[in-house]
Amino acid sequence: MLTPEQKARELIDAQLMAAGWVLQDRDQLNRTAALGVAVREFPTASGPADYALLVEGRLVGVVEAKKEGTSLTAVAEQTARYLTSATKHVPRTAEELPFGYEANGHEIRFLDRRDPEPRSRPEFWFHRPETLRDWARQTATLRARLQELPAVEPAGLRACQVEAIRNLDVSLKHDRPRALIQMATGSGKTFTAVTAAYRLIKFAGAKRILFLVDRGNLGRQTLQEFQAYTTPDDGRKFTELYNVQHLTSNHLDDVNKVTITTIQRLYSMLRGEAEFEEGNEERSGFELPADAVSKRPREVAYNAALPPETYDFIIIDECHRSIYNVWQQVLEYFDAHLIGLTATPSKQTFGFFNQNLVMEYSHERAVVDGVNVGFDVYRIETEITAAGARVEKGSSVKLMERQTRRRRWETLDDDLVYTGNQLDRSVTTPDQIRTVLTKFRDELPQLFPGRTHVPKTLIFAKTDHHADEIVDLVREVFGKSNDFCKKITYGTTEGKPDELIKRFRNEFNPRVAVTVDMISTGTDIRPLECLIFLRDVRSRVYYDQMKGRGTRTISLDDLRLVADQDVEAKTRFVIVDAVGVTESEKTETTRTERTGGISFEKLLEAVALGSEEPAHLRGLATRLARLDRQLTDEDRATVAAHGGSGGPSVQQLAGRLFDAVDPVRQETAALALAGQAGAAEPTEAHWQQAQQQLTATATVALNDPALRTLLTKLHAQKDMVIDLVSKDRVINGGFTTRHSAEEAARRLAQTQVDSFTAFIAEHRDEITALQVLHNQPYQRRALTYREIKQLAEALKLESPPLLPEHLWAAYEQLEQSRVRGAGPKTLLTNLISLVRFATQQTEVLEAYPLTVEQRYQHWLGRQQLAGRLFTEDQLGWLHMMKDRIATSLSVSADSFTLPPFIDQGGYGRARALFGDALPAVIEELNDELAA
């Protein structure tokens, strides 16, 4: 059996060989057997070095090997001793060898002693012999050359760009591995990056720079920036001096100095894939935000065709949240300095770049400097947007099958009631869209005085179908031709999206473009003067990116090419807010896991093919549960007939999938497996086996292609209702740029309360906790903490602002005189109080722990009147049991194994104090307090 040291040596041997080194033992030395030779146990004056590295027959460095788990930072001094130790006969590149490695089979650290301030750094892999040969021939290292960068030439640069490059130079001189440049949208981040890239190539001798973009069309836009860049000292174009390659295949040209690509393609290349579908590069990291966040990190392996030393610098341009978790290992693969560019950093961004913010240039400052234009907000509120509508039974509505888009008329058997949140998702109301657009058209003289033509306007829609409806109604309301308004989404069938974007940017028509996500980030359309939000956005970063589409300045001549000839200047842009996006609560990240952008059919296929991604399993469970609520009795009979008597229902399929990713279920299964094996606690192997078993149980039925086809067909048949009956009207319209914070807060609070009330009404017959609280408000036996937790999860899935702490704050804003305390505002049991208050079962919204406290005091009073007195020690335990009920709805014998009970002696101590009466006391407290 191998020792830990021997295991580490085997791994290190394999790593060196993969990097192109020939391994030899000391007694079999042939230093010219290959370009790079690694000799085990090489003798030095300080003892044998674990590995000596020879390039072209000359010693260049050593590797100090340690067993797995050894901290390598503490080994650097030992490596340094071997680098300076004398060796007999073998020629050396220098008296002190330059290159030192420490390795334990799973970690590698590297040091170049010739750096100005030699400091070891983590490496993904060993460098290739060719790399060490080239480095050894250089008179100065890259980090030494970074000390000699010339002063920034300010000609042709804005002051903010000069400052950003100067600060980046300082960061690089201090050898900080990561640096973040925050510059407002429109202030010239890409131009700044191109300037920095030119300086790093020309003056620091960078071998190659990687420029990562958020999606394919931004890569093409970046290539144009490099092609247009005129070098300040030479006068020639960048691409006349250096090769720039925008990757559209997985082939990397050796001669290029700059590579532009998406991280998706880069990952594909590291995996050794010959090709990568370009269509997979066309979606922004923002468009699948939560899905990307929820996926496991992409693991990478060494690729000799693309070794870690391929790039000296990586510029990351607006590659949003997912790049800092899902794709982090891809970035850390390379032995390169990382330079981030963003207008809208999140907490994850700052953390990834080690809080090294070298430049901060805000939108507000950019407006003052004339680099950006500011904006006004024009708010439009309509009755249906605010409160939804009711269509009475007997009315005719149009239904559209989502998949085929086939439409038909039906008469309602029951009233159709929908909320504003359901608009353009399950119900579309053309008159609501028409009312907003008509108000916008009529107010144009106020929004843009003196204009003859509609300014370039971008409308943000919720879905591709919503965008289609908007396009038709824009043309109708303005009485214009098809050229006046175009849809620019991934679902566009009228030409290539890039061509439509180019026309929107440079030609008079279209005047209006409707998009969902495609041009909401990064895309440069300078003539834009108006943004209309017909969708809400809860991500702060995404919202700031969308606003940024209008901030860019434009020369008067360029503006007049696509606008009125007598327009004076683009001095600001207008946000027309028709959904409350300027007032809704914004979050740093999406809090729920979704699989947006993946069709139901593709999600089914992914799971059937073996995907065990928690996001896929949970996402499919959610969609199947939603589908189950839409099924008719006839649909359910069809599913049952397909599976026979033992086949699962759609609801059961959803439940099993959710069980597969439920930590509680996983723990129960792992404990059972551990028990079967005679172990007291489950091992990692038991956990993995439990997850595999639950996943197999959940997905086995979906291996049947016929069932998948049936489910897909049922899903596609679920219709979108087109409400042609309800007539909308504007209830508020006007500029709200100076909207008071108090009024905005009240609007947000009212929206949250309305959404909560609507959620209860819609789901009270489906969610157990709501059933109990609605039908049995003063009986708790059927209500458990698990059921309250399920309610909280359902609320969170519906919308993050419906979490208990947000709802409590909303009621405090609206009903301050009727709200009493909250304790910890994240307390799930407060949901009981919130539901009862929302359903008007109580006059006062009282924190659940206060309710429990009052009942406890009444119970104690009754005990005293009955002559039942408790000792001080007994009262202390009763208080603890009361607090447990306030936070968890019940107390049981199991509770005594947890703090604070266990800290006071656990169940044994309680039994000693209360004797045989303890079980009765516990039951009585549960009955009296938890109602």
Short mmCIF file of N, CA and C in Angstrom, two decimals, residues 99 119 143 166 206 287 297 319 353 361 402 405 411 538 584 595 612 715 750 772 799 809 840:
data_model
loop_
_atom_site.label_atom_id
_atom_site.label_comp_id
_atom_site.label_asym_id
_atom_site.label_seq_id
_atom_site.Cartn_x
_atom_site.Cartn_y
_atom_site.Cartn_z
N PHE A 99 13.52 29.23 -11.06
CA PHE A 99 12.15 28.73 -10.97
C PHE A 99 12.00 27.68 -9.88
N ARG A 119 7.43 36.46 -5.15
CA ARG A 119 6.32 36.00 -4.32
C ARG A 119 5.70 34.78 -5.00
N ARG A 143 6.83 40.75 -14.61
CA ARG A 143 6.56 41.60 -13.45
C ARG A 143 7.61 42.69 -13.30
N ARG A 166 -3.92 54.67 -15.20
CA ARG A 166 -2.85 54.95 -14.23
C ARG A 166 -3.00 54.08 -12.99
N ALA A 206 3.68 41.66 -23.15
CA ALA A 206 2.70 40.60 -22.93
C ALA A 206 2.65 39.69 -24.15
N GLU A 287 -29.29 36.70 -18.54
CA GLU A 287 -30.55 36.17 -19.02
C GLU A 287 -30.93 34.85 -18.36
N PRO A 297 -20.01 24.58 -10.03
CA PRO A 297 -18.88 25.16 -10.76
C PRO A 297 -18.41 24.24 -11.88
N CYS A 319 -18.82 40.30 -17.76
CA CYS A 319 -19.23 38.90 -17.69
C CYS A 319 -19.82 38.71 -16.32
N PHE A 353 -12.64 39.97 -7.12
CA PHE A 353 -11.45 40.76 -7.44
C PHE A 353 -10.73 41.25 -6.18
N TYR A 361 -15.97 55.11 -11.10
CA TYR A 361 -16.47 56.26 -11.84
C TYR A 361 -17.97 56.05 -12.02
N ARG A 402 -49.60 27.95 -26.59
CA ARG A 402 -48.28 28.56 -26.57
C ARG A 402 -47.37 28.00 -27.66
N ARG A 405 -49.30 28.49 -31.27
CA ARG A 405 -49.84 29.84 -31.42
C ARG A 405 -51.23 29.83 -32.09
N THR A 411 -66.15 30.39 -24.28
CA THR A 411 -67.00 31.12 -23.33
C THR A 411 -66.64 30.68 -21.92
N ARG A 538 -36.04 42.78 -10.79
CA ARG A 538 -35.73 42.80 -9.36
C ARG A 538 -34.25 42.77 -9.07
N SER A 584 -39.78 49.35 -7.42
CA SER A 584 -39.76 48.01 -6.83
C SER A 584 -38.43 47.75 -6.15
N THR A 595 -34.75 27.82 -13.97
CA THR A 595 -34.10 27.33 -15.18
C THR A 595 -34.67 28.09 -16.36
N GLU A 612 -28.00 15.45 -13.26
CA GLU A 612 -28.32 15.44 -11.83
C GLU A 612 -28.13 16.83 -11.23
N HIS A 715 -48.21 20.10 -21.70
CA HIS A 715 -47.67 21.42 -21.36
C HIS A 715 -47.95 22.41 -22.47
N GLN A 750 -47.36 48.54 -0.79
CA GLN A 750 -48.70 48.17 -1.23
C GLN A 750 -48.64 47.06 -2.27
N VAL A 772 -55.01 25.04 6.51
CA VAL A 772 -55.23 24.99 7.96
C VAL A 772 -55.55 26.37 8.51
N SER A 799 -41.98 35.06 -5.44
CA SER A 799 -41.32 36.37 -5.54
C SER A 799 -40.52 36.62 -4.28
N ALA A 809 -42.17 44.35 6.95
CA ALA A 809 -41.80 45.75 6.74
C ALA A 809 -42.87 46.48 5.92
N GLN A 840 -57.86 38.85 7.39
CA GLN A 840 -58.76 39.59 8.29
C GLN A 840 -59.30 38.73 9.43
#
